JSON list of C-alpha atoms in Angstrom, two decimals:
[
{"chain": "K", "resi": 729, "resn": "MET", "atom": "CA", "xyz": [112.95, 101.62, 89.67]},
{"chain": "K", "resi": 730, "resn": "LEU", "atom": "CA", "xyz": [110.44, 99.74, 89.67]},
{"chain": "K", "resi": 731, "resn": "TYR", "atom": "CA", "xyz": [109.24, 98.33, 92.84]},
{"chain": "K", "resi": 732, "resn": "THR", "atom": "CA", "xyz": [109.23, 101.59, 95.06]},
{"chain": "K", "resi": 733, "resn": "GLN", "atom": "CA", "xyz": [106.19, 103.62, 93.71]},
{"chain": "K", "resi": 734, "resn": "SER", "atom": "CA", "xyz": [104.35, 105.71, 96.90]},
{"chain": "K", "resi": 735, "resn": "PRO", "atom": "CA", "xyz": [107.47, 105.61, 98.86]},
{"chain": "K", "resi": 736, "resn": "LEU", "atom": "CA", "xyz": [107.06, 104.59, 103.03]},
{"chain": "K", "resi": 737, "resn": "PRO", "atom": "CA", "xyz": [107.39, 106.70, 105.64]},
{"chain": "K", "resi": 738, "resn": "GLN", "atom": "CA", "xyz": [110.72, 108.26, 106.47]},
{"chain": "K", "resi": 739, "resn": "THR", "atom": "CA", "xyz": [109.72, 108.69, 110.63]},
{"chain": "K", "resi": 740, "resn": "LYS", "atom": "CA", "xyz": [109.03, 105.93, 113.04]},
{"chain": "K", "resi": 741, "resn": "ALA", "atom": "CA", "xyz": [106.02, 107.88, 113.96]},
{"chain": "K", "resi": 742, "resn": "ALA", "atom": "CA", "xyz": [104.30, 107.97, 110.34]},
{"chain": "K", "resi": 743, "resn": "LEU", "atom": "CA", "xyz": [104.98, 104.65, 109.93]},
{"chain": "K", "resi": 744, "resn": "LEU", "atom": "CA", "xyz": [103.22, 103.28, 113.20]},
{"chain": "K", "resi": 745, "resn": "ALA", "atom": "CA", "xyz": [100.46, 105.81, 112.27]},
{"chain": "K", "resi": 746, "resn": "LEU", "atom": "CA", "xyz": [100.45, 104.43, 109.02]},
{"chain": "K", "resi": 747, "resn": "LEU", "atom": "CA", "xyz": [100.18, 100.73, 110.42]},
{"chain": "K", "resi": 748, "resn": "GLY", "atom": "CA", "xyz": [97.89, 101.76, 113.15]},
{"chain": "K", "resi": 749, "resn": "LYS", "atom": "CA", "xyz": [95.36, 103.02, 110.20]},
{"chain": "K", "resi": 750, "resn": "GLY", "atom": "CA", "xyz": [95.80, 100.22, 108.33]},
{"chain": "K", "resi": 751, "resn": "LYS", "atom": "CA", "xyz": [94.18, 96.68, 108.81]},
{"chain": "K", "resi": 752, "resn": "LYS", "atom": "CA", "xyz": [95.58, 93.73, 109.57]},
{"chain": "K", "resi": 753, "resn": "ARG", "atom": "CA", "xyz": [95.67, 90.86, 106.76]},
{"chain": "K", "resi": 754, "resn": "PRO", "atom": "CA", "xyz": [96.19, 87.32, 107.59]},
{"chain": "K", "resi": 755, "resn": "LEU", "atom": "CA", "xyz": [99.55, 85.93, 106.40]},
{"chain": "K", "resi": 756, "resn": "GLY", "atom": "CA", "xyz": [100.58, 82.32, 105.34]},
{"chain": "K", "resi": 757, "resn": "VAL", "atom": "CA", "xyz": [104.35, 82.48, 106.51]},
{"chain": "K", "resi": 758, "resn": "ASP", "atom": "CA", "xyz": [104.53, 79.01, 104.75]},
{"chain": "K", "resi": 759, "resn": "ILE", "atom": "CA", "xyz": [103.75, 80.49, 101.49]},
{"chain": "K", "resi": 760, "resn": "HIS", "atom": "CA", "xyz": [105.13, 84.50, 101.78]},
{"chain": "K", "resi": 761, "resn": "TYR", "atom": "CA", "xyz": [108.22, 85.26, 103.08]},
{"chain": "K", "resi": 762, "resn": "PRO", "atom": "CA", "xyz": [108.56, 82.66, 105.51]},
{"chain": "K", "resi": 763, "resn": "SER", "atom": "CA", "xyz": [111.76, 83.19, 108.32]},
{"chain": "K", "resi": 764, "resn": "ARG", "atom": "CA", "xyz": [114.23, 80.95, 109.83]},
{"chain": "K", "resi": 765, "resn": "GLY", "atom": "CA", "xyz": [112.29, 78.50, 112.49]},
{"chain": "K", "resi": 766, "resn": "GLN", "atom": "CA", "xyz": [109.39, 80.95, 112.20]},
{"chain": "K", "resi": 767, "resn": "THR", "atom": "CA", "xyz": [110.26, 82.15, 115.86]},
{"chain": "K", "resi": 768, "resn": "SER", "atom": "CA", "xyz": [110.26, 86.31, 114.15]},
{"chain": "K", "resi": 769, "resn": "VAL", "atom": "CA", "xyz": [107.16, 88.11, 114.24]},
{"chain": "K", "resi": 770, "resn": "GLN", "atom": "CA", "xyz": [105.70, 88.71, 110.87]},
{"chain": "K", "resi": 771, "resn": "GLU", "atom": "CA", "xyz": [102.45, 90.75, 110.32]},
{"chain": "K", "resi": 772, "resn": "LEU", "atom": "CA", "xyz": [100.91, 92.36, 106.83]},
{"chain": "K", "resi": 773, "resn": "TYR", "atom": "CA", "xyz": [99.07, 94.96, 106.95]},
{"chain": "K", "resi": 774, "resn": "GLU", "atom": "CA", "xyz": [96.52, 97.02, 104.24]},
{"chain": "K", "resi": 775, "resn": "THR", "atom": "CA", "xyz": [97.13, 100.85, 104.35]},
{"chain": "K", "resi": 776, "resn": "ARG", "atom": "CA", "xyz": [96.50, 103.64, 102.35]},
{"chain": "K", "resi": 777, "resn": "LEU", "atom": "CA", "xyz": [99.72, 102.88, 100.56]},
{"chain": "K", "resi": 778, "resn": "GLY", "atom": "CA", "xyz": [98.92, 98.91, 100.14]},
{"chain": "K", "resi": 779, "resn": "LYS", "atom": "CA", "xyz": [100.10, 96.13, 101.57]},
{"chain": "K", "resi": 780, "resn": "ILE", "atom": "CA", "xyz": [102.80, 96.57, 104.54]},
{"chain": "K", "resi": 781, "resn": "PHE", "atom": "CA", "xyz": [104.86, 93.64, 105.86]},
{"chain": "K", "resi": 782, "resn": "LEU", "atom": "CA", "xyz": [106.21, 93.82, 108.99]},
{"chain": "K", "resi": 783, "resn": "LYS", "atom": "CA", "xyz": [108.94, 91.61, 110.53]},
{"chain": "K", "resi": 784, "resn": "ARG", "atom": "CA", "xyz": [110.79, 91.42, 113.91]},
{"chain": "K", "resi": 785, "resn": "VAL", "atom": "CA", "xyz": [112.99, 89.32, 114.32]},
{"chain": "K", "resi": 786, "resn": "SER", "atom": "CA", "xyz": [113.76, 87.05, 117.55]},
{"chain": "K", "resi": 787, "resn": "GLU", "atom": "CA", "xyz": [117.16, 86.25, 119.69]},
{"chain": "K", "resi": 788, "resn": "ARG", "atom": "CA", "xyz": [116.63, 82.83, 118.56]},
{"chain": "K", "resi": 789, "resn": "ASN", "atom": "CA", "xyz": [116.91, 84.09, 114.83]},
{"chain": "K", "resi": 790, "resn": "HIS", "atom": "CA", "xyz": [120.20, 85.83, 115.84]},
{"chain": "K", "resi": 791, "resn": "LYS", "atom": "CA", "xyz": [121.89, 82.67, 117.81]},
{"chain": "K", "resi": 792, "resn": "ASP", "atom": "CA", "xyz": [120.59, 80.38, 114.31]},
{"chain": "K", "resi": 793, "resn": "CYS", "atom": "CA", "xyz": [122.44, 82.52, 112.03]},
{"chain": "K", "resi": 794, "resn": "GLN", "atom": "CA", "xyz": [125.44, 83.18, 114.43]},
{"chain": "K", "resi": 795, "resn": "ILE", "atom": "CA", "xyz": [124.71, 86.98, 114.29]},
{"chain": "K", "resi": 796, "resn": "ASN", "atom": "CA", "xyz": [126.20, 89.09, 116.97]},
{"chain": "K", "resi": 797, "resn": "PRO", "atom": "CA", "xyz": [123.72, 91.93, 117.37]},
{"chain": "K", "resi": 798, "resn": "VAL", "atom": "CA", "xyz": [125.97, 94.35, 118.80]},
{"chain": "K", "resi": 799, "resn": "TYR", "atom": "CA", "xyz": [127.62, 94.60, 115.86]},
{"chain": "K", "resi": 800, "resn": "GLY", "atom": "CA", "xyz": [124.12, 95.01, 113.84]},
{"chain": "K", "resi": 801, "resn": "THR", "atom": "CA", "xyz": [121.11, 93.28, 114.17]},
{"chain": "K", "resi": 802, "resn": "LEU", "atom": "CA", "xyz": [119.66, 91.51, 111.58]},
{"chain": "K", "resi": 803, "resn": "ALA", "atom": "CA", "xyz": [116.85, 93.93, 110.70]},
{"chain": "K", "resi": 804, "resn": "GLU", "atom": "CA", "xyz": [119.55, 96.44, 111.02]},
{"chain": "K", "resi": 805, "resn": "ARG", "atom": "CA", "xyz": [121.83, 94.47, 108.27]},
{"chain": "K", "resi": 806, "resn": "GLU", "atom": "CA", "xyz": [118.48, 94.13, 106.11]},
{"chain": "K", "resi": 807, "resn": "ALA", "atom": "CA", "xyz": [117.69, 97.75, 106.26]},
{"chain": "K", "resi": 808, "resn": "TRP", "atom": "CA", "xyz": [121.42, 98.72, 105.39]},
{"chain": "K", "resi": 809, "resn": "CYS", "atom": "CA", "xyz": [121.27, 96.14, 102.10]},
{"chain": "K", "resi": 810, "resn": "SER", "atom": "CA", "xyz": [118.49, 97.61, 101.12]},
{"chain": "K", "resi": 811, "resn": "ARG", "atom": "CA", "xyz": [119.75, 101.42, 101.55]},
{"chain": "K", "resi": 812, "resn": "LEU", "atom": "CA", "xyz": [123.07, 100.23, 99.49]},
{"chain": "K", "resi": 813, "resn": "ALA", "atom": "CA", "xyz": [120.43, 98.46, 96.61]},
{"chain": "K", "resi": 814, "resn": "GLN", "atom": "CA", "xyz": [118.40, 101.63, 96.25]},
{"chain": "K", "resi": 815, "resn": "THR", "atom": "CA", "xyz": [121.60, 104.05, 96.84]},
{"chain": "K", "resi": 816, "resn": "ILE", "atom": "CA", "xyz": [122.97, 101.59, 93.61]},
{"chain": "K", "resi": 817, "resn": "GLY", "atom": "CA", "xyz": [119.63, 101.82, 91.54]},
{"chain": "K", "resi": 818, "resn": "LEU", "atom": "CA", "xyz": [118.84, 98.15, 92.33]},
{"chain": "K", "resi": 819, "resn": "ASP", "atom": "CA", "xyz": [115.28, 97.31, 91.94]},
{"chain": "K", "resi": 820, "resn": "VAL", "atom": "CA", "xyz": [114.27, 96.01, 95.55]},
{"chain": "K", "resi": 821, "resn": "PRO", "atom": "CA", "xyz": [111.09, 96.76, 97.99]},
{"chain": "K", "resi": 822, "resn": "ASP", "atom": "CA", "xyz": [110.79, 99.57, 99.55]},
{"chain": "K", "resi": 823, "resn": "LEU", "atom": "CA", "xyz": [111.84, 99.32, 103.13]},
{"chain": "K", "resi": 824, "resn": "ARG", "atom": "CA", "xyz": [112.11, 101.03, 106.68]},
{"chain": "K", "resi": 825, "resn": "LEU", "atom": "CA", "xyz": [113.58, 100.17, 110.02]},
{"chain": "K", "resi": 826, "resn": "LEU", "atom": "CA", "xyz": [111.59, 100.80, 112.51]},
{"chain": "K", "resi": 827, "resn": "ASP", "atom": "CA", "xyz": [113.63, 99.81, 115.49]},
{"chain": "K", "resi": 828, "resn": "GLU", "atom": "CA", "xyz": [116.22, 97.79, 115.77]},
{"chain": "K", "resi": 829, "resn": "SER", "atom": "CA", "xyz": [114.89, 94.46, 115.30]},
{"chain": "K", "resi": 830, "resn": "THR", "atom": "CA", "xyz": [112.02, 95.28, 113.45]},
{"chain": "K", "resi": 831, "resn": "THR", "atom": "CA", "xyz": [111.59, 95.97, 109.59]},
{"chain": "K", "resi": 832, "resn": "VAL", "atom": "CA", "xyz": [108.55, 96.96, 107.65]},
{"chain": "K", "resi": 833, "resn": "GLN", "atom": "CA", "xyz": [108.77, 97.08, 103.81]},
{"chain": "K", "resi": 834, "resn": "LYS", "atom": "CA", "xyz": [106.20, 97.04, 100.86]},
{"chain": "K", "resi": 835, "resn": "TRP", "atom": "CA", "xyz": [104.49, 93.91, 99.65]},
{"chain": "K", "resi": 836, "resn": "LEU", "atom": "CA", "xyz": [105.09, 92.79, 96.43]},
{"chain": "K", "resi": 837, "resn": "ASN", "atom": "CA", "xyz": [102.16, 90.66, 94.82]},
{"chain": "K", "resi": 838, "resn": "LEU", "atom": "CA", "xyz": [104.52, 88.57, 93.12]},
{"chain": "K", "resi": 839, "resn": "SER", "atom": "CA", "xyz": [105.52, 84.80, 94.03]},
{"chain": "K", "resi": 840, "resn": "ASP", "atom": "CA", "xyz": [109.14, 84.06, 95.58]},
{"chain": "K", "resi": 841, "resn": "ALA", "atom": "CA", "xyz": [111.21, 81.54, 93.16]},
{"chain": "K", "resi": 842, "resn": "HIS", "atom": "CA", "xyz": [110.10, 78.44, 95.14]},
{"chain": "K", "resi": 843, "resn": "THR", "atom": "CA", "xyz": [106.29, 78.61, 94.57]},
{"chain": "K", "resi": 844, "resn": "TYR", "atom": "CA", "xyz": [106.58, 80.30, 91.07]},
{"chain": "K", "resi": 845, "resn": "SER", "atom": "CA", "xyz": [109.09, 77.52, 90.19]},
{"chain": "K", "resi": 846, "resn": "THR", "atom": "CA", "xyz": [106.83, 74.43, 91.48]},
{"chain": "K", "resi": 847, "resn": "THR", "atom": "CA", "xyz": [103.05, 75.81, 90.52]},
{"chain": "K", "resi": 848, "resn": "LEU", "atom": "CA", "xyz": [103.33, 77.96, 87.34]},
{"chain": "K", "resi": 849, "resn": "GLY", "atom": "CA", "xyz": [106.31, 77.12, 85.60]},
{"chain": "K", "resi": 850, "resn": "LYS", "atom": "CA", "xyz": [110.21, 77.06, 84.64]},
{"chain": "K", "resi": 851, "resn": "MET", "atom": "CA", "xyz": [111.46, 80.91, 85.58]},
{"chain": "K", "resi": 852, "resn": "THR", "atom": "CA", "xyz": [113.32, 82.42, 82.80]},
{"chain": "K", "resi": 853, "resn": "PHE", "atom": "CA", "xyz": [116.41, 84.42, 83.61]},
{"chain": "K", "resi": 854, "resn": "GLU", "atom": "CA", "xyz": [117.73, 88.14, 82.01]},
{"chain": "K", "resi": 855, "resn": "ALA", "atom": "CA", "xyz": [121.58, 87.93, 82.03]},
{"chain": "K", "resi": 856, "resn": "GLU", "atom": "CA", "xyz": [121.76, 91.44, 83.24]},
{"chain": "K", "resi": 857, "resn": "ASN", "atom": "CA", "xyz": [119.34, 90.95, 85.91]},
{"chain": "K", "resi": 858, "resn": "VAL", "atom": "CA", "xyz": [121.41, 88.26, 87.17]},
{"chain": "K", "resi": 859, "resn": "PHE", "atom": "CA", "xyz": [124.45, 89.90, 87.30]},
{"chain": "K", "resi": 860, "resn": "GLU", "atom": "CA", "xyz": [123.55, 92.67, 89.18]},
{"chain": "K", "resi": 861, "resn": "CYS", "atom": "CA", "xyz": [121.55, 90.66, 92.15]},
{"chain": "K", "resi": 862, "resn": "ALA", "atom": "CA", "xyz": [124.76, 88.28, 92.14]},
{"chain": "K", "resi": 863, "resn": "LEU", "atom": "CA", "xyz": [127.01, 91.22, 92.17]},
{"chain": "K", "resi": 864, "resn": "PHE", "atom": "CA", "xyz": [125.00, 92.76, 95.08]},
{"chain": "K", "resi": 865, "resn": "ASP", "atom": "CA", "xyz": [125.05, 89.33, 96.79]},
{"chain": "K", "resi": 866, "resn": "TRP", "atom": "CA", "xyz": [128.44, 88.64, 96.63]},
{"chain": "K", "resi": 867, "resn": "VAL", "atom": "CA", "xyz": [129.57, 92.48, 98.02]},
{"chain": "K", "resi": 868, "resn": "THR", "atom": "CA", "xyz": [127.26, 92.09, 101.28]},
{"chain": "K", "resi": 869, "resn": "GLY", "atom": "CA", "xyz": [128.17, 88.32, 102.03]},
{"chain": "K", "resi": 870, "resn": "GLN", "atom": "CA", "xyz": [124.90, 86.99, 101.39]},
{"chain": "K", "resi": 871, "resn": "ILE", "atom": "CA", "xyz": [124.30, 83.75, 103.32]},
{"chain": "K", "resi": 872, "resn": "ASP", "atom": "CA", "xyz": [121.04, 83.06, 103.09]},
{"chain": "K", "resi": 873, "resn": "ARG", "atom": "CA", "xyz": [120.07, 83.50, 99.29]},
{"chain": "K", "resi": 874, "resn": "HIS", "atom": "CA", "xyz": [117.47, 80.32, 98.90]},
{"chain": "K", "resi": 875, "resn": "ASP", "atom": "CA", "xyz": [114.34, 79.93, 96.66]},
{"chain": "K", "resi": 876, "resn": "ALA", "atom": "CA", "xyz": [112.31, 82.00, 98.87]},
{"chain": "K", "resi": 877, "resn": "ASN", "atom": "CA", "xyz": [114.38, 84.72, 99.69]},
{"chain": "K", "resi": 878, "resn": "TYR", "atom": "CA", "xyz": [113.99, 86.21, 96.34]},
{"chain": "K", "resi": 879, "resn": "LEU", "atom": "CA", "xyz": [110.54, 86.95, 94.35]},
{"chain": "K", "resi": 880, "resn": "TYR", "atom": "CA", "xyz": [109.92, 86.12, 90.61]},
{"chain": "K", "resi": 881, "resn": "ASP", "atom": "CA", "xyz": [108.58, 89.12, 88.17]},
{"chain": "K", "resi": 882, "resn": "TYR", "atom": "CA", "xyz": [107.00, 86.93, 84.96]},
{"chain": "K", "resi": 883, "resn": "VAL", "atom": "CA", "xyz": [106.36, 89.91, 83.71]},
{"chain": "K", "resi": 884, "resn": "ASN", "atom": "CA", "xyz": [109.86, 91.63, 83.45]},
{"chain": "K", "resi": 885, "resn": "GLN", "atom": "CA", "xyz": [111.81, 88.58, 83.65]},
{"chain": "K", "resi": 886, "resn": "LYS", "atom": "CA", "xyz": [113.44, 89.48, 86.80]},
{"chain": "K", "resi": 887, "resn": "ILE", "atom": "CA", "xyz": [114.31, 88.27, 89.96]},
{"chain": "K", "resi": 888, "resn": "ILE", "atom": "CA", "xyz": [113.99, 90.97, 93.02]},
{"chain": "K", "resi": 889, "resn": "LEU", "atom": "CA", "xyz": [115.70, 90.30, 96.31]},
{"chain": "K", "resi": 890, "resn": "ILE", "atom": "CA", "xyz": [114.13, 89.77, 99.64]},
{"chain": "K", "resi": 891, "resn": "ASP", "atom": "CA", "xyz": [115.46, 89.10, 103.20]},
{"chain": "K", "resi": 892, "resn": "SER", "atom": "CA", "xyz": [119.01, 90.65, 103.25]},
{"chain": "K", "resi": 893, "resn": "ALA", "atom": "CA", "xyz": [119.52, 90.25, 107.03]},
{"chain": "K", "resi": 894, "resn": "HIS", "atom": "CA", "xyz": [121.71, 86.84, 107.55]},
{"chain": "K", "resi": 895, "resn": "SER", "atom": "CA", "xyz": [124.55, 89.02, 105.32]},
{"chain": "K", "resi": 896, "resn": "LEU", "atom": "CA", "xyz": [127.81, 91.18, 105.90]},
{"chain": "K", "resi": 897, "resn": "LEU", "atom": "CA", "xyz": [129.83, 88.62, 107.99]},
{"chain": "K", "resi": 898, "resn": "LYS", "atom": "CA", "xyz": [133.56, 88.25, 107.94]},
{"chain": "K", "resi": 899, "resn": "HIS", "atom": "CA", "xyz": [133.41, 85.24, 105.49]},
{"chain": "K", "resi": 900, "resn": "THR", "atom": "CA", "xyz": [132.30, 85.36, 101.97]},
{"chain": "K", "resi": 901, "resn": "GLY", "atom": "CA", "xyz": [128.45, 84.64, 101.19]},
{"chain": "K", "resi": 902, "resn": "SER", "atom": "CA", "xyz": [127.38, 81.27, 100.29]},
{"chain": "K", "resi": 903, "resn": "LEU", "atom": "CA", "xyz": [126.36, 80.68, 96.14]},
{"chain": "K", "resi": 904, "resn": "PRO", "atom": "CA", "xyz": [122.64, 82.21, 95.17]},
{"chain": "K", "resi": 905, "resn": "ASP", "atom": "CA", "xyz": [119.80, 79.43, 94.16]},
{"chain": "K", "resi": 906, "resn": "TYR", "atom": "CA", "xyz": [119.27, 81.47, 91.42]},
{"chain": "K", "resi": 907, "resn": "LEU", "atom": "CA", "xyz": [122.77, 81.70, 90.22]},
{"chain": "K", "resi": 908, "resn": "LYS", "atom": "CA", "xyz": [122.98, 77.93, 90.17]},
{"chain": "K", "resi": 909, "resn": "LEU", "atom": "CA", "xyz": [119.97, 77.76, 87.88]},
{"chain": "K", "resi": 910, "resn": "TYR", "atom": "CA", "xyz": [121.25, 80.32, 86.09]},
{"chain": "K", "resi": 911, "resn": "GLU", "atom": "CA", "xyz": [124.45, 78.36, 85.69]},
{"chain": "K", "resi": 912, "resn": "PHE", "atom": "CA", "xyz": [122.39, 75.31, 84.76]},
{"chain": "K", "resi": 913, "resn": "SER", "atom": "CA", "xyz": [120.16, 76.31, 81.94]},
{"chain": "K", "resi": 914, "resn": "GLU", "atom": "CA", "xyz": [122.24, 79.42, 80.40]},
{"chain": "K", "resi": 915, "resn": "VAL", "atom": "CA", "xyz": [125.91, 77.42, 80.02]},
{"chain": "K", "resi": 916, "resn": "GLN", "atom": "CA", "xyz": [126.35, 79.57, 76.97]},
{"chain": "K", "resi": 917, "resn": "ASN", "atom": "CA", "xyz": [126.59, 82.89, 78.70]},
{"chain": "K", "resi": 918, "resn": "LEU", "atom": "CA", "xyz": [128.80, 82.19, 82.04]},
{"chain": "K", "resi": 919, "resn": "ASN", "atom": "CA", "xyz": [132.03, 83.54, 80.06]},
{"chain": "K", "resi": 920, "resn": "ARG", "atom": "CA", "xyz": [129.41, 86.46, 78.69]},
{"chain": "K", "resi": 921, "resn": "ALA", "atom": "CA", "xyz": [131.32, 89.64, 79.65]},
{"chain": "K", "resi": 922, "resn": "LEU", "atom": "CA", "xyz": [129.46, 92.32, 81.26]},
{"chain": "K", "resi": 923, "resn": "ALA", "atom": "CA", "xyz": [128.88, 95.87, 82.14]},
{"chain": "K", "resi": 924, "resn": "THR", "atom": "CA", "xyz": [125.90, 97.37, 83.75]},
{"chain": "K", "resi": 925, "resn": "LYS", "atom": "CA", "xyz": [124.53, 101.00, 84.91]},
{"chain": "K", "resi": 926, "resn": "ILE", "atom": "CA", "xyz": [124.42, 98.88, 88.59]},
{"chain": "K", "resi": 927, "resn": "SER", "atom": "CA", "xyz": [127.81, 97.79, 87.97]},
{"chain": "K", "resi": 928, "resn": "THR", "atom": "CA", "xyz": [129.61, 100.90, 87.21]},
{"chain": "K", "resi": 929, "resn": "ARG", "atom": "CA", "xyz": [127.40, 102.64, 90.24]},
{"chain": "K", "resi": 930, "resn": "PHE", "atom": "CA", "xyz": [128.95, 99.92, 92.63]},
{"chain": "K", "resi": 931, "resn": "LYS", "atom": "CA", "xyz": [132.56, 100.78, 91.37]},
{"chain": "K", "resi": 932, "resn": "LYS", "atom": "CA", "xyz": [132.22, 104.22, 92.16]},
{"chain": "K", "resi": 933, "resn": "ILE", "atom": "CA", "xyz": [131.03, 103.96, 95.44]},
{"chain": "K", "resi": 934, "resn": "SER", "atom": "CA", "xyz": [133.89, 104.89, 97.74]},
{"chain": "K", "resi": 935, "resn": "PRO", "atom": "CA", "xyz": [135.12, 103.38, 100.99]},
{"chain": "K", "resi": 936, "resn": "GLU", "atom": "CA", "xyz": [133.42, 106.09, 103.14]},
{"chain": "K", "resi": 937, "resn": "GLN", "atom": "CA", "xyz": [130.47, 106.11, 101.27]},
{"chain": "K", "resi": 938, "resn": "MET", "atom": "CA", "xyz": [130.14, 102.15, 101.80]},
{"chain": "K", "resi": 939, "resn": "LEU", "atom": "CA", "xyz": [130.31, 102.63, 105.36]},
{"chain": "K", "resi": 940, "resn": "THR", "atom": "CA", "xyz": [128.10, 105.43, 105.45]},
{"chain": "K", "resi": 941, "resn": "ASN", "atom": "CA", "xyz": [125.32, 102.95, 103.97]},
{"chain": "K", "resi": 942, "resn": "ILE", "atom": "CA", "xyz": [126.57, 100.40, 105.57]},
{"chain": "K", "resi": 943, "resn": "PRO", "atom": "CA", "xyz": [127.45, 101.32, 109.07]},
{"chain": "K", "resi": 944, "resn": "LEU", "atom": "CA", "xyz": [128.79, 98.18, 110.70]},
{"chain": "K", "resi": 945, "resn": "ARG", "atom": "CA", "xyz": [129.99, 97.92, 114.60]},
{"chain": "K", "resi": 946, "resn": "ASN", "atom": "CA", "xyz": [132.77, 95.30, 113.78]},
{"chain": "K", "resi": 947, "resn": "ASP", "atom": "CA", "xyz": [135.70, 96.09, 112.65]},
{"chain": "K", "resi": 948, "resn": "GLN", "atom": "CA", "xyz": [136.80, 92.97, 110.57]},
{"chain": "K", "resi": 949, "resn": "GLU", "atom": "CA", "xyz": [133.02, 92.74, 109.10]},
{"chain": "K", "resi": 950, "resn": "LYS", "atom": "CA", "xyz": [133.35, 96.11, 108.37]},
{"chain": "K", "resi": 951, "resn": "GLN", "atom": "CA", "xyz": [137.20, 95.34, 106.35]},
{"chain": "K", "resi": 952, "resn": "ALA", "atom": "CA", "xyz": [135.50, 92.20, 104.90]},
{"chain": "K", "resi": 953, "resn": "LEU", "atom": "CA", "xyz": [132.67, 94.29, 103.36]},
{"chain": "K", "resi": 954, "resn": "LEU", "atom": "CA", "xyz": [135.57, 96.46, 101.88]},
{"chain": "K", "resi": 955, "resn": "ASP", "atom": "CA", "xyz": [137.82, 93.86, 100.42]},
{"chain": "K", "resi": 956, "resn": "ARG", "atom": "CA", "xyz": [134.60, 92.47, 98.57]},
{"chain": "K", "resi": 957, "resn": "HIS", "atom": "CA", "xyz": [133.45, 95.92, 97.64]},
{"chain": "K", "resi": 958, "resn": "ALA", "atom": "CA", "xyz": [137.03, 95.95, 96.18]},
{"chain": "K", "resi": 959, "resn": "GLN", "atom": "CA", "xyz": [136.77, 93.15, 94.07]},
{"chain": "K", "resi": 960, "resn": "ILE", "atom": "CA", "xyz": [134.96, 94.62, 91.48]}
]
């Protein structure tokens, strides 16, 4: 995994100690990791493990997303999606759930897709990477995969999914921004059949394993997740 070196501590006490010994840095929320309505708390820390990004979601975030936190808060959904991504081997930043409203994750010094495309140039996509990310976004029912919710690694020509919180609802997710761009620029590859290690791992996950990774507290959301997974 490219983006999970020096993994974060597993326990809340160790995470708090890591942040406590770190130094808080200014965070330009208009450039990095913008959040719906900017009503969440967002903080950046310089620590012995590198830069760590903390996000604490607000009550308004849940209302804006029409998510009942009783069934799974935005922070929990993001942590569950991160755990599933790591289970299947999809490269995402290392992330931990600090409490039911707060996540901490490793900060990657990469531009989000919006910043890259508007200031640095055209993104080049790799078919397998797009397919794997799209498969993940489909199964987890991502609603909010706009161009600030994935990063672009220009060296490896890979997209890296971030902020997967608005997800796992009863209905199907929306079309990811990167897939719209890929469909426009790579028309000749749209009907190409792909089989990757990640898609194979996805298929091998049992319903029980899926719900262990993503322990939703609503039966309809659970069934919708399993139904999407069964269509792979």
